[in-house]
Amino acid sequence: MTHNEKAHDIVHVLEYNAERPHLMIPEYGRHLQKLIDQATIIEDREERNKAARYIIKVMGSLNPHLRDVLDFQHKLWDQLFIMSNFKLEVDSPYPIPTREVINLKPERLGYPQKFPKYRFYGNNIKYMIDVANSWEDSELKSALIKVIANHMKKSYLSWNKDTVDDKAIFDHLLELSGGRIDLHQSSEELLNTSDLMRTNKKVSNKNMPLIQKNPLIKKNNKNIKAKPYKNNNQK
């Protein structure tokens, strides 16, 4: 047999992943999957139990970082049954999962507020307005309403980056409160737009790098010049 014929025979018996069975949990690899497949066809139940316990030890050694996780052994046994395609019949120390339970999808969680009309205010503003509506008329309630209105104006400016009339904020507050909070006839004025814009700028500057915050650093960096390269071998 020539060298080319031997190479052809070797290539002919190679297995490709596309031709192999699908792995239930690829993280454990194909060798562990083969161990589980061999344990599944063992006829003696006691021998199957021994093989299952050995496989659990191997699975645990492959995930040493999860040993302190709550119910770590329970997770391993569940994964063992999943990788056996629920065909392995052994005595498990935990309830044996079923295919229906594993494939069960959780219920969809509902959002606290659906399709808010004024998204730039956020859900917290609406929650504060609801709290103010639940209070009886008092100086404390009036103070809370004023805080809410100023915060609404601040949120409006942070998103729209423009001036806003207090009447627009009062209109939104009246709408979001269900018509129960009306500041159109109030004599008090909200904070100045320039003051709120200055506050928003200070908050945004907290996330800026130090080199952008400090003008002295920027100025010094502009004056820094690269030193010319000096070759010591030159005479």
PDB file of C-alpha atoms in Angstrom, residues 21-106:
ATOM      1  CA  PRO A  21     -24.882  13.975  16.846  1.00  0.00           C
ATOM      2  CA  HIS A  22     -25.883  17.340  18.237  1.00  0.00           C
ATOM      3  CA  LEU A  23     -24.505  18.142  21.703  1.00  0.00           C
ATOM      4  CA  MET A  24     -27.164  19.104  24.256  1.00  0.00           C
ATOM      5  CA  ILE A  25     -24.679  21.171  26.317  1.00  0.00           C
ATOM      6  CA  PRO A  26     -21.578  21.832  24.175  1.00  0.00           C
ATOM      7  CA  GLU A  27     -19.609  23.285  27.115  1.00  0.00           C
ATOM      8  CA  TYR A  28     -18.906  19.778  28.463  1.00  0.00           C
ATOM      9  CA  GLY A  29     -17.494  18.454  25.218  1.00  0.00           C
ATOM     10  CA  ARG A  30     -18.102  15.335  23.170  1.00  0.00           C
ATOM     11  CA  HIS A  31     -16.108  12.941  25.360  1.00  0.00           C
ATOM     12  CA  LEU A  32     -18.424  13.496  28.315  1.00  0.00           C
ATOM     13  CA  GLN A  33     -21.408  13.140  26.007  1.00  0.00           C
ATOM     14  CA  LYS A  34     -20.096   9.736  24.933  1.00  0.00           C
ATOM     15  CA  LEU A  35     -19.737   8.691  28.591  1.00  0.00           C
ATOM     16  CA  ILE A  36     -23.377   9.587  29.207  1.00  0.00           C
ATOM     17  CA  ASP A  37     -24.472   7.713  26.082  1.00  0.00           C
ATOM     18  CA  GLN A  38     -22.574   4.610  27.266  1.00  0.00           C
ATOM     19  CA  ALA A  39     -24.075   4.863  30.760  1.00  0.00           C
ATOM     20  CA  THR A  40     -27.573   5.082  29.277  1.00  0.00           C
ATOM     21  CA  ILE A  41     -27.315   1.667  27.611  1.00  0.00           C
ATOM     22  CA  ILE A  42     -25.919  -0.168  30.668  1.00  0.00           C
ATOM     23  CA  GLU A  43     -28.440  -2.874  31.534  1.00  0.00           C
ATOM     24  CA  ASP A  44     -27.673  -3.309  35.240  1.00  0.00           C
ATOM     25  CA  ARG A  45     -29.237  -0.470  37.265  1.00  0.00           C
ATOM     26  CA  GLU A  46     -26.594  -0.545  39.985  1.00  0.00           C
ATOM     27  CA  GLU A  47     -23.845  -0.211  37.393  1.00  0.00           C
ATOM     28  CA  ARG A  48     -25.754   2.661  35.799  1.00  0.00           C
ATOM     29  CA  ASN A  49     -25.945   4.394  39.187  1.00  0.00           C
ATOM     30  CA  LYS A  50     -22.174   4.015  39.641  1.00  0.00           C
ATOM     31  CA  ALA A  51     -21.544   5.386  36.155  1.00  0.00           C
ATOM     32  CA  ALA A  52     -23.885   8.343  36.795  1.00  0.00           C
ATOM     33  CA  ARG A  53     -22.144   9.232  40.061  1.00  0.00           C
ATOM     34  CA  TYR A  54     -18.762   9.053  38.314  1.00  0.00           C
ATOM     35  CA  ILE A  55     -19.993  11.323  35.521  1.00  0.00           C
ATOM     36  CA  ILE A  56     -21.287  13.824  38.098  1.00  0.00           C
ATOM     37  CA  LYS A  57     -17.800  13.965  39.652  1.00  0.00           C
ATOM     38  CA  VAL A  58     -16.275  14.614  36.239  1.00  0.00           C
ATOM     39  CA  MET A  59     -18.807  17.359  35.515  1.00  0.00           C
ATOM     40  CA  GLY A  60     -18.033  18.971  38.871  1.00  0.00           C
ATOM     41  CA  SER A  61     -14.308  18.924  38.198  1.00  0.00           C
ATOM     42  CA  LEU A  62     -14.920  20.722  34.898  1.00  0.00           C
ATOM     43  CA  ASN A  63     -16.667  23.563  36.758  1.00  0.00           C
ATOM     44  CA  PRO A  64     -14.610  24.212  39.915  1.00  0.00           C
ATOM     45  CA  HIS A  65     -15.641  27.883  39.953  1.00  0.00           C
ATOM     46  CA  LEU A  66     -19.262  26.868  40.548  1.00  0.00           C
ATOM     47  CA  ARG A  67     -18.710  24.718  43.625  1.00  0.00           C
ATOM     48  CA  ASP A  68     -19.879  27.472  45.967  1.00  0.00           C
ATOM     49  CA  VAL A  69     -23.034  28.135  43.958  1.00  0.00           C
ATOM     50  CA  LEU A  70     -26.261  27.237  45.713  1.00  0.00           C
ATOM     51  CA  ASP A  71     -27.688  23.859  44.600  1.00  0.00           C
ATOM     52  CA  PHE A  72     -24.577  23.143  42.526  1.00  0.00           C
ATOM     53  CA  GLN A  73     -25.057  19.368  42.680  1.00  0.00           C
ATOM     54  CA  HIS A  74     -28.730  19.759  41.782  1.00  0.00           C
ATOM     55  CA  LYS A  75     -27.753  21.671  38.638  1.00  0.00           C
ATOM     56  CA  LEU A  76     -25.276  18.951  37.660  1.00  0.00           C
ATOM     57  CA  TRP A  77     -27.884  16.200  37.976  1.00  0.00           C
ATOM     58  CA  ASP A  78     -30.356  18.213  35.921  1.00  0.00           C
ATOM     59  CA  GLN A  79     -27.739  18.726  33.227  1.00  0.00           C
ATOM     60  CA  LEU A  80     -26.936  15.008  33.286  1.00  0.00           C
ATOM     61  CA  PHE A  81     -30.538  14.104  32.462  1.00  0.00           C
ATOM     62  CA  ILE A  82     -30.731  16.812  29.813  1.00  0.00           C
ATOM     63  CA  MET A  83     -27.566  15.547  28.094  1.00  0.00           C
ATOM     64  CA  SER A  84     -28.950  12.007  28.121  1.00  0.00           C
ATOM     65  CA  ASN A  85     -32.038  13.307  26.315  1.00  0.00           C
ATOM     66  CA  PHE A  86     -34.014  12.177  29.392  1.00  0.00           C
ATOM     67  CA  LYS A  87     -33.257   8.518  28.610  1.00  0.00           C
ATOM     68  CA  LEU A  88     -30.992   7.830  31.600  1.00  0.00           C
ATOM     69  CA  GLU A  89     -32.786   5.841  34.312  1.00  0.00           C
ATOM     70  CA  VAL A  90     -30.860   6.138  37.576  1.00  0.00           C
ATOM     71  CA  ASP A  91     -31.539   6.898  41.240  1.00  0.00           C
ATOM     72  CA  SER A  92     -31.096  10.645  41.559  1.00  0.00           C
ATOM     73  CA  PRO A  93     -30.836  12.418  44.954  1.00  0.00           C
ATOM     74  CA  TYR A  94     -32.989  15.185  43.466  1.00  0.00           C
ATOM     75  CA  PRO A  95     -36.319  15.231  41.620  1.00  0.00           C
ATOM     76  CA  ILE A  96     -35.793  14.064  38.057  1.00  0.00           C
ATOM     77  CA  PRO A  97     -36.695  16.820  35.578  1.00  0.00           C
ATOM     78  CA  THR A  98     -38.930  16.252  32.593  1.00  0.00           C
ATOM     79  CA  ARG A  99     -38.716  17.595  29.097  1.00  0.00           C
ATOM     80  CA  GLU A 100     -41.886  19.626  29.599  1.00  0.00           C
ATOM     81  CA  VAL A 101     -40.530  21.371  32.713  1.00  0.00           C
ATOM     82  CA  ILE A 102     -37.171  22.162  31.094  1.00  0.00           C
ATOM     83  CA  ASN A 103     -38.792  23.636  27.976  1.00  0.00           C
ATOM     84  CA  LEU A 104     -41.356  25.593  29.973  1.00  0.00           C
ATOM     85  CA  LYS A 105     -41.041  29.318  29.171  1.00  0.00           C
ATOM     86  CA  PRO A 106     -41.502  31.906  31.922  1.00  0.00           C
TER      87      PRO A 106
END
